[in-house]
Coordinates of C-alpha atoms in Angstrom, one line a residue:
M1 CA 83.9 282.8 -70.5
A2 CA 82.8 281.3 -73.8
T3 CA 80.0 278.9 -73.6
K4 CA 79.8 276.2 -76.3
L5 CA 76.4 275.0 -77.2
F6 CA 76.2 274.0 -80.8
F7 CA 79.3 274.6 -82.8
L8 CA 81.4 271.5 -82.8
T9 CA 84.8 271.3 -84.4
T10 CA 87.3 268.6 -85.2
I11 CA 89.5 268.1 -82.0
P12 CA 92.1 265.7 -80.9
F13 CA 90.6 262.9 -78.8
L14 CA 92.7 262.9 -75.6
L15 CA 90.9 260.5 -73.4
F16 CA 93.3 257.7 -73.8
L17 CA 96.5 259.3 -72.7
P18 CA 98.8 257.0 -70.6
F19 CA 96.8 257.1 -67.4
F20 CA 93.6 256.2 -69.3
T21 CA 94.9 253.1 -71.0
T22 CA 95.2 249.5 -70.1
P23 CA 98.2 248.2 -68.3
C24 CA 101.3 247.5 -70.3
L25 CA 100.5 244.9 -73.0
G26 CA 104.0 243.4 -73.1
D27 CA 104.4 241.1 -76.1
V28 CA 100.6 241.1 -77.0
P29 CA 100.4 241.7 -80.8
S30 CA 99.7 245.3 -81.8
S31 CA 96.9 244.1 -84.2
P32 CA 93.8 242.7 -82.5
T33 CA 93.3 240.4 -85.5
T34 CA 96.5 238.5 -84.9
P35 CA 96.1 235.1 -83.2
V36 CA 97.5 234.9 -79.7
S37 CA 97.5 232.4 -76.9
P38 CA 95.3 233.2 -73.8
G39 CA 98.4 233.2 -71.6
T40 CA 100.0 235.9 -73.7
L41 CA 96.8 238.0 -73.9
C42 CA 96.1 237.7 -70.2
R43 CA 99.3 239.6 -69.4
S44 CA 97.4 242.8 -70.3
V45 CA 94.6 242.4 -67.7
P46 CA 94.5 243.2 -64.0
D47 CA 94.3 239.6 -62.9
P48 CA 96.2 237.5 -65.4
S49 CA 95.8 234.2 -63.6
Y50 CA 92.0 234.4 -63.4
C51 CA 91.9 235.6 -67.1
K52 CA 93.8 232.5 -68.2
S53 CA 91.5 230.2 -66.3
V54 CA 88.3 231.5 -68.0
L55 CA 89.4 232.0 -71.6
P56 CA 89.4 229.1 -74.1
T57 CA 92.7 227.3 -74.3
Q58 CA 93.0 227.5 -78.1
A59 CA 94.7 230.5 -79.7
G60 CA 92.5 233.2 -81.1
N61 CA 92.5 236.9 -81.7
V62 CA 91.5 239.6 -79.3
Y63 CA 88.1 240.1 -80.9
D64 CA 87.3 236.4 -80.5
Y65 CA 88.4 236.4 -76.8
G66 CA 86.5 239.7 -76.3
R67 CA 83.3 238.3 -77.6
F68 CA 83.7 235.1 -75.6
S69 CA 84.2 237.1 -72.4
V70 CA 81.1 239.2 -73.1
R71 CA 78.9 236.1 -73.7
K72 CA 80.3 234.4 -70.6
S73 CA 79.7 237.6 -68.5
A74 CA 76.1 237.7 -69.7
S75 CA 75.6 234.1 -68.6
Q76 CA 77.2 234.7 -65.2
S77 CA 75.1 237.8 -64.6
R78 CA 71.9 235.8 -65.1
K79 CA 73.1 233.1 -62.7
F80 CA 74.0 235.7 -60.1
L81 CA 70.6 237.3 -60.4
N82 CA 68.9 233.9 -59.9
L83 CA 71.0 233.4 -56.8
V84 CA 70.0 236.8 -55.4
E85 CA 66.4 236.1 -56.1
K86 CA 66.7 232.7 -54.4
Y87 CA 67.8 234.5 -51.2
L88 CA 65.0 237.0 -51.5
S89 CA 62.5 234.2 -51.7
L90 CA 63.5 233.4 -48.2
Q91 CA 63.2 237.0 -47.0
S92 CA 60.7 236.1 -44.2
T93 CA 63.8 234.5 -42.5
L94 CA 66.0 237.5 -43.1
S95 CA 66.4 240.9 -41.4
V96 CA 65.1 244.1 -42.9
G97 CA 68.7 245.2 -43.5
A98 CA 69.6 242.0 -45.3
V99 CA 66.5 242.2 -47.5
R100 CA 67.3 245.8 -48.5
A101 CA 70.9 244.9 -49.3
L102 CA 69.6 242.0 -51.5
E103 CA 67.1 244.3 -53.2
D104 CA 70.0 246.6 -54.2
C105 CA 71.9 243.6 -55.6
Q106 CA 68.8 242.5 -57.5
Q107 CA 68.3 246.0 -59.1
L108 CA 72.0 246.2 -60.0
A109 CA 72.2 242.7 -61.4
N110 CA 69.2 243.5 -63.7
L111 CA 71.1 246.5 -64.9
N112 CA 74.2 244.4 -65.6
I113 CA 72.2 242.0 -67.7
D114 CA 70.9 245.0 -69.8
F115 CA 74.4 246.5 -70.2
L116 CA 75.9 243.2 -71.2
L117 CA 73.2 242.5 -73.8
S118 CA 73.8 245.9 -75.3
T119 CA 77.6 245.3 -75.3
D120 CA 77.1 241.9 -77.0
Q121 CA 75.0 243.5 -79.8
T122 CA 77.9 245.9 -80.4
V123 CA 80.9 243.5 -80.3
K124 CA 79.4 240.7 -82.4
A125 CA 78.8 243.1 -85.2
T126 CA 82.3 244.1 -86.0
N127 CA 86.0 243.1 -86.1
S128 CA 87.3 246.7 -86.2
T129 CA 87.8 249.7 -84.1
L130 CA 84.6 251.5 -83.1
T131 CA 83.9 255.2 -83.5
T132 CA 85.0 257.2 -80.5
F133 CA 81.4 257.8 -79.3
K134 CA 80.3 254.2 -79.7
A135 CA 83.5 252.9 -78.0
D136 CA 82.9 255.3 -75.1
D137 CA 79.3 254.1 -74.8
V138 CA 80.3 250.5 -74.3
Q139 CA 83.3 251.2 -72.1
T140 CA 81.0 253.2 -69.9
L141 CA 78.6 250.3 -69.6
L142 CA 81.3 247.8 -68.8
S143 CA 82.7 250.2 -66.3
A144 CA 79.3 250.5 -64.6
I145 CA 78.9 246.8 -64.5
I146 CA 82.0 246.5 -62.2
T147 CA 80.7 249.4 -60.2
N148 CA 77.4 247.7 -59.7
Q149 CA 79.1 244.6 -58.4
Q150 CA 81.1 246.6 -55.9
T151 CA 78.0 248.4 -54.8
C152 CA 76.2 245.1 -54.1
L153 CA 79.1 243.9 -52.1
D154 CA 79.4 247.2 -50.2
G155 CA 75.7 247.0 -49.1
L156 CA 76.1 243.4 -47.9
Q157 CA 79.3 244.2 -46.0
T158 CA 77.8 247.2 -44.1
T159 CA 74.7 245.2 -43.1
A160 CA 75.9 243.2 -40.1
S161 CA 72.7 241.1 -40.1
A162 CA 73.4 240.0 -43.7
W163 CA 76.4 238.0 -42.7
G164 CA 75.0 234.6 -43.9
V165 CA 73.9 236.1 -47.2
K166 CA 77.2 237.8 -47.7
K167 CA 79.0 234.5 -47.1
G168 CA 76.9 232.9 -49.9
L169 CA 77.3 235.7 -52.4
S170 CA 80.9 236.8 -51.8
V171 CA 82.6 234.2 -54.0
P172 CA 80.3 234.6 -57.1
L173 CA 80.5 238.4 -56.6
S174 CA 84.3 238.3 -56.6
N175 CA 84.6 235.9 -59.5
D176 CA 82.1 237.7 -61.6
T177 CA 83.8 241.0 -61.0
K178 CA 87.1 239.5 -62.2
L179 CA 85.4 238.2 -65.3
Y180 CA 83.9 241.7 -66.0
S181 CA 87.3 243.2 -65.5
V182 CA 88.7 240.8 -68.2
C183 CA 85.8 241.8 -70.4
L184 CA 86.5 245.5 -70.0
A185 CA 90.2 245.0 -70.6
L186 CA 89.7 243.1 -73.8
F187 CA 87.1 245.5 -75.1
T188 CA 89.5 248.4 -74.5
K189 CA 92.3 246.5 -76.4
A190 CA 90.2 245.5 -79.4
W191 CA 87.5 248.0 -80.0
V192 CA 88.5 251.4 -78.5
P193 CA 90.3 253.8 -80.8
K194 CA 94.0 254.4 -80.3
R195 CA 95.0 257.5 -78.6
N196 CA 95.7 260.7 -80.5
R197 CA 93.2 259.7 -83.3
R198 CA 91.5 262.8 -84.6
I199 CA 87.8 262.6 -85.2
A200 CA 85.1 264.8 -86.8
M201 CA 82.4 265.5 -84.3
E202 CA 79.0 266.0 -86.0
L203 CA 75.6 266.6 -84.7
T204 CA 73.1 263.8 -85.3
S205 CA 69.8 264.5 -86.9
E206 CA 68.2 264.1 -83.5
Q207 CA 70.5 266.8 -82.0
R208 CA 69.7 269.1 -84.9
I209 CA 66.0 268.7 -84.0
F210 CA 66.8 269.7 -80.5
R211 CA 69.0 272.6 -81.7
D212 CA 66.2 274.0 -83.8
G213 CA 64.1 274.3 -80.6
K214 CA 60.7 273.5 -82.2
L215 CA 57.7 272.4 -80.2
P216 CA 56.0 269.3 -81.6
L217 CA 52.8 269.8 -83.5
H218 CA 51.0 267.1 -81.6
M219 CA 51.6 268.7 -78.2
S220 CA 48.4 269.6 -76.5
S221 CA 47.4 273.2 -76.3
R222 CA 47.3 273.1 -72.5
A223 CA 50.8 271.6 -72.3
R224 CA 52.1 274.1 -74.9
T225 CA 50.7 277.0 -72.9
I226 CA 52.2 275.8 -69.6
Y227 CA 55.6 274.9 -71.3
E228 CA 55.9 278.3 -73.0
S229 CA 55.0 280.0 -69.7
V230 CA 57.8 278.0 -68.0
N231 CA 60.3 278.9 -70.7
R232 CA 59.3 282.6 -71.2
S233 CA 57.9 283.9 -67.9
R234 CA 59.9 282.0 -65.4
R235 CA 63.1 282.0 -67.6
L236 CA 64.2 278.6 -66.2
L237 CA 66.3 277.4 -69.1
Q238 CA 68.2 280.5 -70.2
T239 CA 71.0 280.1 -72.8
T240 CA 73.6 282.3 -74.2
T241 CA 72.3 282.1 -77.8
G242 CA 69.8 284.9 -77.7
G243 CA 67.0 283.4 -75.5
N244 CA 64.8 282.3 -78.4
N245 CA 65.5 278.6 -78.2
S246 CA 63.1 276.1 -76.6
I247 CA 63.5 272.5 -75.4
L248 CA 61.8 270.0 -77.5
V249 CA 59.1 268.3 -75.4
S250 CA 56.7 265.5 -76.2
D251 CA 54.3 266.3 -73.4
M252 CA 54.2 268.1 -70.1
V253 CA 52.5 267.5 -66.7
T254 CA 52.4 269.5 -63.5
V255 CA 52.7 268.3 -59.9
S256 CA 50.6 270.3 -57.6
G257 CA 51.2 268.7 -54.2
K258 CA 48.1 269.2 -52.1
K259 CA 46.8 272.1 -54.1
G260 CA 44.9 270.0 -56.5
D261 CA 45.4 272.3 -59.5
G262 CA 47.9 270.1 -61.4
N263 CA 47.9 266.8 -63.2
F264 CA 49.3 264.9 -60.2
T265 CA 49.5 265.3 -56.5
N266 CA 52.9 263.7 -56.2
I267 CA 56.1 263.4 -58.2
N268 CA 56.2 259.6 -58.5
D269 CA 52.7 259.5 -60.1
A270 CA 53.9 262.0 -62.7
I271 CA 56.9 259.8 -63.4
A272 CA 54.7 256.8 -63.8
A273 CA 52.7 258.6 -66.5
A274 CA 55.8 259.2 -68.6
P275 CA 56.1 256.9 -71.7
N276 CA 58.4 253.9 -71.5
N277 CA 61.7 253.5 -73.4
T278 CA 61.4 256.5 -75.7
D279 CA 64.3 257.3 -78.0
G280 CA 64.1 261.1 -77.5
S281 CA 63.1 261.8 -81.1
N282 CA 59.9 263.5 -79.9
G283 CA 61.7 265.3 -77.1
Y284 CA 61.5 265.2 -73.3
F285 CA 58.6 264.3 -71.1
L286 CA 58.6 267.4 -68.9
I287 CA 57.4 267.4 -65.3
Y288 CA 56.9 270.9 -63.9
I289 CA 57.2 270.9 -60.1
P290 CA 56.0 274.3 -58.7
A291 CA 57.4 275.9 -55.5
G292 CA 56.7 273.8 -52.4
T293 CA 58.2 271.2 -50.1
Y294 CA 57.6 267.6 -51.3
N295 CA 58.2 265.0 -48.6
E296 CA 58.6 262.1 -51.0
Y297 CA 61.1 259.4 -51.9
V298 CA 61.5 259.7 -55.7
S299 CA 62.7 256.9 -57.9
I300 CA 63.1 257.1 -61.7
P301 CA 63.4 253.6 -63.1
K302 CA 65.5 252.6 -66.1
N303 CA 62.6 252.7 -68.6
K304 CA 61.7 256.4 -68.1
K305 CA 64.2 257.8 -70.5
F306 CA 64.4 261.4 -71.7
L307 CA 62.6 262.8 -68.7
M308 CA 63.1 266.4 -67.6
M309 CA 62.1 267.9 -64.2
V310 CA 61.8 271.7 -63.8
G311 CA 61.2 273.4 -60.5
D312 CA 60.8 277.0 -59.5
G313 CA 64.3 277.4 -58.2
I314 CA 66.7 276.5 -55.4
N315 CA 65.0 276.6 -52.0
K316 CA 61.7 277.0 -53.7
T317 CA 61.0 273.6 -55.1
I318 CA 62.3 271.2 -52.5
I319 CA 62.3 267.4 -52.5
T320 CA 63.2 266.1 -49.0
G321 CA 63.6 262.9 -47.0
N322 CA 65.6 261.5 -44.0
R323 CA 66.6 257.9 -44.7
S324 CA 70.1 256.9 -43.4
V325 CA 72.3 253.9 -42.7
A326 CA 71.8 254.5 -39.0
D327 CA 68.1 253.7 -39.6
N328 CA 68.9 250.4 -41.3
W329 CA 69.0 251.6 -44.9
T330 CA 71.9 250.8 -47.2
T331 CA 73.8 253.8 -48.5
F332 CA 72.5 253.0 -51.9
N333 CA 68.8 253.0 -50.9
S334 CA 69.0 255.9 -48.4
A335 CA 68.6 258.4 -51.2
T336 CA 65.8 260.9 -51.1
F337 CA 65.9 261.1 -55.0
A338 CA 67.3 258.3 -57.2
V339 CA 67.5 258.1 -61.0
V340 CA 68.8 255.4 -63.3
A341 CA 66.9 256.3 -66.6
P342 CA 69.3 257.7 -69.3
N343 CA 69.1 261.3 -70.5
F344 CA 67.6 262.7 -67.4
V345 CA 67.6 266.4 -66.8
A346 CA 66.8 268.3 -63.6
V347 CA 66.6 272.1 -63.4
N348 CA 66.0 274.5 -60.4
I349 CA 65.3 272.0 -57.7
T350 CA 66.6 271.5 -54.1
F351 CA 67.2 267.9 -53.0
R352 CA 67.6 267.3 -49.3
N353 CA 68.4 264.6 -46.8
T354 CA 67.6 265.9 -43.3
A355 CA 68.9 262.9 -41.3
G356 CA 71.8 265.1 -40.1
A357 CA 75.4 264.4 -39.4
I358 CA 74.6 262.1 -36.5
K359 CA 73.0 259.5 -38.8
H360 CA 76.2 259.1 -40.9
Q361 CA 75.6 258.0 -44.5
A362 CA 72.4 259.7 -45.7
V363 CA 72.1 260.4 -49.5
A364 CA 70.2 263.3 -50.9
V365 CA 70.6 262.2 -54.6
R366 CA 71.8 258.9 -56.1
N367 CA 72.5 259.3 -59.8
G368 CA 73.1 256.2 -61.9
A369 CA 71.7 257.7 -65.1
D370 CA 73.8 257.8 -68.2
L371 CA 74.0 261.2 -70.0
S372 CA 72.3 262.9 -67.1
T373 CA 72.4 266.6 -66.3
F374 CA 71.6 268.7 -63.2
Y375 CA 71.4 272.5 -63.7
R376 CA 71.0 275.1 -61.0
C377 CA 70.1 272.5 -58.4
S378 CA 71.0 272.2 -54.8
F379 CA 72.1 269.0 -53.0
E380 CA 71.9 269.3 -49.2
G381 CA 73.1 266.7 -46.6
Y382 CA 76.0 265.9 -44.4
Q383 CA 77.8 262.5 -45.0
D384 CA 77.4 261.1 -48.5
T385 CA 75.2 263.9 -49.9
L386 CA 75.5 263.2 -53.6
Y387 CA 76.1 259.7 -54.8
A388 CA 77.4 260.1 -58.3
H389 CA 77.1 256.3 -58.7
S390 CA 77.9 255.4 -62.3
L391 CA 77.9 256.2 -66.0
R392 CA 78.3 259.8 -67.5
Q393 CA 77.0 262.8 -65.6
F394 CA 77.2 266.6 -65.8
Y395 CA 76.5 269.2 -63.1
R396 CA 76.3 272.9 -63.9
E397 CA 75.8 275.9 -61.5
C398 CA 74.8 273.6 -58.7
D399 CA 75.2 274.0 -54.9
I400 CA 76.4 271.0 -53.0
Y401 CA 76.6 270.9 -49.2
G402 CA 78.1 268.2 -47.0
T403 CA 80.7 267.0 -44.6
V404 CA 82.3 263.5 -45.0
D405 CA 82.7 262.3 -48.6
F406 CA 79.8 264.4 -49.7
I407 CA 80.5 263.8 -53.4
F408 CA 81.2 260.2 -53.9
G409 CA 80.7 257.2 -56.3
N410 CA 82.2 255.9 -59.5
A411 CA 80.6 257.9 -62.3
A412 CA 82.5 259.8 -65.0
A413 CA 81.2 263.1 -63.6
V414 CA 82.1 266.8 -64.4
F415 CA 81.1 269.5 -62.0
Q416 CA 81.3 272.9 -63.7
N417 CA 80.6 276.4 -62.2
C418 CA 79.3 274.8 -59.1
N419 CA 79.5 275.9 -55.4
L420 CA 80.8 273.3 -53.0
Y421 CA 80.0 274.0 -49.4
P422 CA 81.8 272.0 -46.6
R423 CA 79.7 272.1 -43.5
Q424 CA 80.3 271.6 -39.7
P425 CA 80.6 267.8 -39.1
M426 CA 80.2 265.9 -35.8
N427 CA 82.9 266.3 -33.2
G428 CA 86.0 264.3 -34.1
Q429 CA 85.2 264.2 -37.8
F430 CA 86.9 265.9 -40.7
N431 CA 85.5 267.0 -44.1
A432 CA 86.3 265.3 -47.3
I433 CA 84.7 266.8 -50.4
T434 CA 85.1 263.8 -52.6
A435 CA 85.5 260.0 -52.2
Q436 CA 85.8 258.6 -55.7
G437 CA 85.3 254.9 -56.1
R438 CA 87.2 253.6 -59.2
T439 CA 88.2 250.0 -58.7
D440 CA 89.6 249.0 -62.1
P441 CA 92.4 250.7 -64.1
N442 CA 90.3 250.3 -67.3
Q443 CA 87.2 252.1 -66.0
N444 CA 86.7 255.5 -67.7
T445 CA 85.4 257.0 -64.5
G446 CA 86.4 259.8 -62.2
T447 CA 85.4 263.2 -60.7
S448 CA 86.3 266.4 -62.5
V449 CA 85.7 269.7 -60.7
Q450 CA 86.1 272.6 -63.1
N451 CA 85.7 276.4 -62.5
C452 CA 83.9 275.8 -59.2
T453 CA 84.0 277.6 -55.9
I454 CA 84.8 275.9 -52.6
K455 CA 83.6 278.0 -49.7
A456 CA 82.9 277.0 -46.2
A457 CA 79.2 276.9 -45.3
Q458 CA 78.1 279.4 -42.7
D459 CA 78.2 276.9 -39.8
L460 CA 81.8 275.9 -40.6
A461 CA 82.9 279.5 -41.2
T462 CA 81.5 280.6 -37.8
S463 CA 83.5 277.9 -36.1
N464 CA 86.7 279.6 -37.1
Y465 CA 87.6 276.7 -39.5
T466 CA 88.6 274.4 -36.6
V467 CA 87.6 271.4 -38.7
E468 CA 90.1 270.0 -41.3
T469 CA 88.6 270.0 -44.8
Y470 CA 90.2 268.0 -47.7
L471 CA 89.7 267.9 -51.4
G472 CA 89.2 264.2 -51.3
R473 CA 90.3 260.7 -50.1
P474 CA 90.6 257.4 -52.0
W475 CA 87.5 255.3 -51.3
K476 CA 88.7 252.6 -53.8
N477 CA 92.1 251.5 -55.2
Y478 CA 92.1 253.5 -58.5
S479 CA 90.3 256.6 -57.2
R480 CA 90.5 259.5 -59.7
T481 CA 89.7 263.1 -58.9
V482 CA 90.9 266.4 -60.4
Y483 CA 90.3 270.0 -59.6
M484 CA 90.8 272.5 -62.4
Q485 CA 90.5 276.3 -62.5
T486 CA 88.6 276.3 -59.2
F487 CA 88.5 278.8 -56.3
M488 CA 89.4 277.3 -52.9
D489 CA 88.9 279.3 -49.8
K490 CA 91.0 279.0 -46.6
S491 CA 88.9 276.0 -45.3
I492 CA 91.1 273.6 -47.4
D493 CA 93.9 272.0 -45.4
P494 CA 97.3 272.8 -46.9
A495 CA 97.9 269.1 -47.5
G496 CA 94.9 269.1 -49.8
W497 CA 94.1 265.4 -49.7
K498 CA 93.5 262.8 -47.0
E499 CA 94.5 259.1 -46.7
W500 CA 91.7 256.6 -46.5
D501 CA 93.6 254.0 -44.4
G502 CA 97.3 254.1 -44.1
D503 CA 99.0 253.8 -47.5
F504 CA 95.9 252.3 -49.2
A505 CA 95.7 253.3 -52.9
L506 CA 98.4 256.0 -52.6
T507 CA 100.4 254.6 -55.5
T508 CA 97.4 253.6 -57.7
L509 CA 95.1 256.7 -57.3
Y510 CA 95.1 259.6 -59.7
Y511 CA 94.6 263.0 -57.8
A512 CA 95.6 266.1 -59.6
E513 CA 95.2 269.9 -59.6
Y514 CA 95.5 272.5 -62.4
N515 CA 95.5 276.3 -62.3
N516 CA 93.3 276.7 -59.2
R517 CA 93.1 279.9 -57.2
G518 CA 92.3 281.2 -53.8
P519 CA 94.0 280.8 -50.4
G520 CA 93.3 277.1 -50.3
S521 CA 94.9 276.4 -53.7
N522 CA 98.5 276.8 -52.7
T523 CA 100.2 273.5 -53.5
A524 CA 103.5 274.1 -51.7
N525 CA 102.5 271.8 -48.8
R526 CA 100.4 269.3 -50.7
V527 CA 100.7 265.5 -50.2
T528 CA 103.7 263.8 -51.9
W529 CA 101.9 260.6 -52.8
P530 CA 103.0 258.8 -55.9
G531 CA 99.6 259.1 -57.4
Y532 CA 99.3 262.9 -56.8
R533 CA 100.4 265.5 -59.4
I534 CA 100.1 269.0 -60.7
M535 CA 98.8 268.8 -64.2
N536 CA 99.8 270.8 -67.2
A537 CA 97.2 272.1 -69.7
T538 CA 97.5 269.0 -71.9
E539 CA 96.8 266.7 -69.0
A540 CA 94.0 268.9 -67.7
A541 CA 92.3 268.8 -71.2
N542 CA 91.6 265.1 -70.7
F543 CA 89.1 266.0 -67.9
T544 CA 87.0 268.6 -69.7
V545 CA 83.4 268.1 -70.8
S546 CA 84.4 267.4 -74.3
N547 CA 87.0 264.7 -73.6
F548 CA 86.1 263.1 -70.3
I549 CA 82.3 262.6 -70.8
V550 CA 82.1 263.2 -74.6
G551 CA 79.7 266.0 -73.6
D552 CA 79.6 267.7 -77.0
S553 CA 77.6 264.7 -78.3
W554 CA 74.7 264.9 -75.8
I555 CA 74.6 268.1 -73.6
P556 CA 73.6 270.4 -76.5
Q557 CA 70.2 268.8 -76.8
T558 CA 69.4 270.0 -73.2
L559 CA 70.2 273.7 -74.1
I560 CA 72.0 273.9 -70.8
P561 CA 75.1 276.1 -71.1
Y562 CA 78.5 274.5 -70.7
S563 CA 82.1 275.0 -71.5
S564 CA 83.5 272.3 -73.7
G565 CA 87.2 272.7 -72.9
L566 CA 89.4 274.5 -70.5
I567 CA 88.2 278.0 -69.6

């Protein structure tokens, strides 16, 4: 298998094939600079009636309407945050569950404001198509804003004691989500490159610095010694390029647990010591976590960018917790480990949630970090083990254990060379490996499983496979999941996929398989839903690292091996 690390070539950009594009644009002018009435333009968005009600009545071009929708969205996001904080100011009168759900909404609303400010800076600067990479950046942010809205609503809906709060927030949540959908549709129409456009992919100067693998001169001698030991002796970040490359780091600290021989005794203190809002030009802030069990709920906030965590290996460095929905946490905040800071990297760490199947939703890792990478990590839980929440993510050579919907969320996520282990669930339950949560046809999100191995965990295998195990089920209306070049053992049910609730989403989902192998990969008796298909190589190429998450532009700096295209 060829592993592509640094050599990038000119390739066709296939992301916007028919099932990636906006709905039919009807008689909307092909040029976004042509004036058009809002009624005509709104035919191209998921909710035309709402779109027409919020856009200015005078004719304008798609760029004008797009900028208007971004500005209006930014204003509405601030109003919604103020409303959430008003409820939180009354938290002494609210239940613990309601407060936790509101705190989720508060965090997500703050992220939305950031994403919309970034989007506004981009769209007000040009009346022309963006580069593919910049367009993907903004489309990713706008997709995440809609996901954040849905996550806030989900938390309120599953918290029975939050009924009054939910009643007060449901209308603004719904209307703002419709507005963000308009914003995403207009951005896609005006600023995203047309399909089949060929682009030259070049490494930036920053990526060349990472590629050269030089340690910074200002790095302390102690940090340099430890870092070189990690890279050389422990061989934690091996590559296929000769083994002489190093990750560029700005500084390094060690977490010692109770031993007292490191810089910090717990992981969160080490995270707090990392610099804020770095641009990565000086490299990663590296946190080395030696072998041991760390009973700690870890949260990496949005300002701790370019942070790398390296452990001593799966089942050696273990971060563990046991929060669950059954114990009054929302799914979102039940995570043992949560990260939202961009450009995060984790290597050789086990993440666990030990609540068990009986506690239902109990997340081991929640990942809402753009351009994040997990390499040789293990995720262990039962229901909802790995919450691939939003933005662009890459997982390589990881082990993932679970039962019901154990990989779920609405990120654009690629799992490559990973091991997926369905476990024995509670009596009466079935296993679903994925539950992808795409809610809008213009979101560039989905779950891509490539060259992985699906194999029953020991407890399921010893039960003689009496539990049904499915590749996935549609959590939301436009759920999108593909399996490519993956081994599937006999635990996979011949139907392959499972309904969520009757015929919900069966015509709007996108579920597909390509060139899989093993006894569970036979497609002869697969579901016959309108949204299910067997892909050809051209279709499958859309879900590779290079095309689906534009990985050639950001994974090389991590020195983590990956395959750019089909294998």
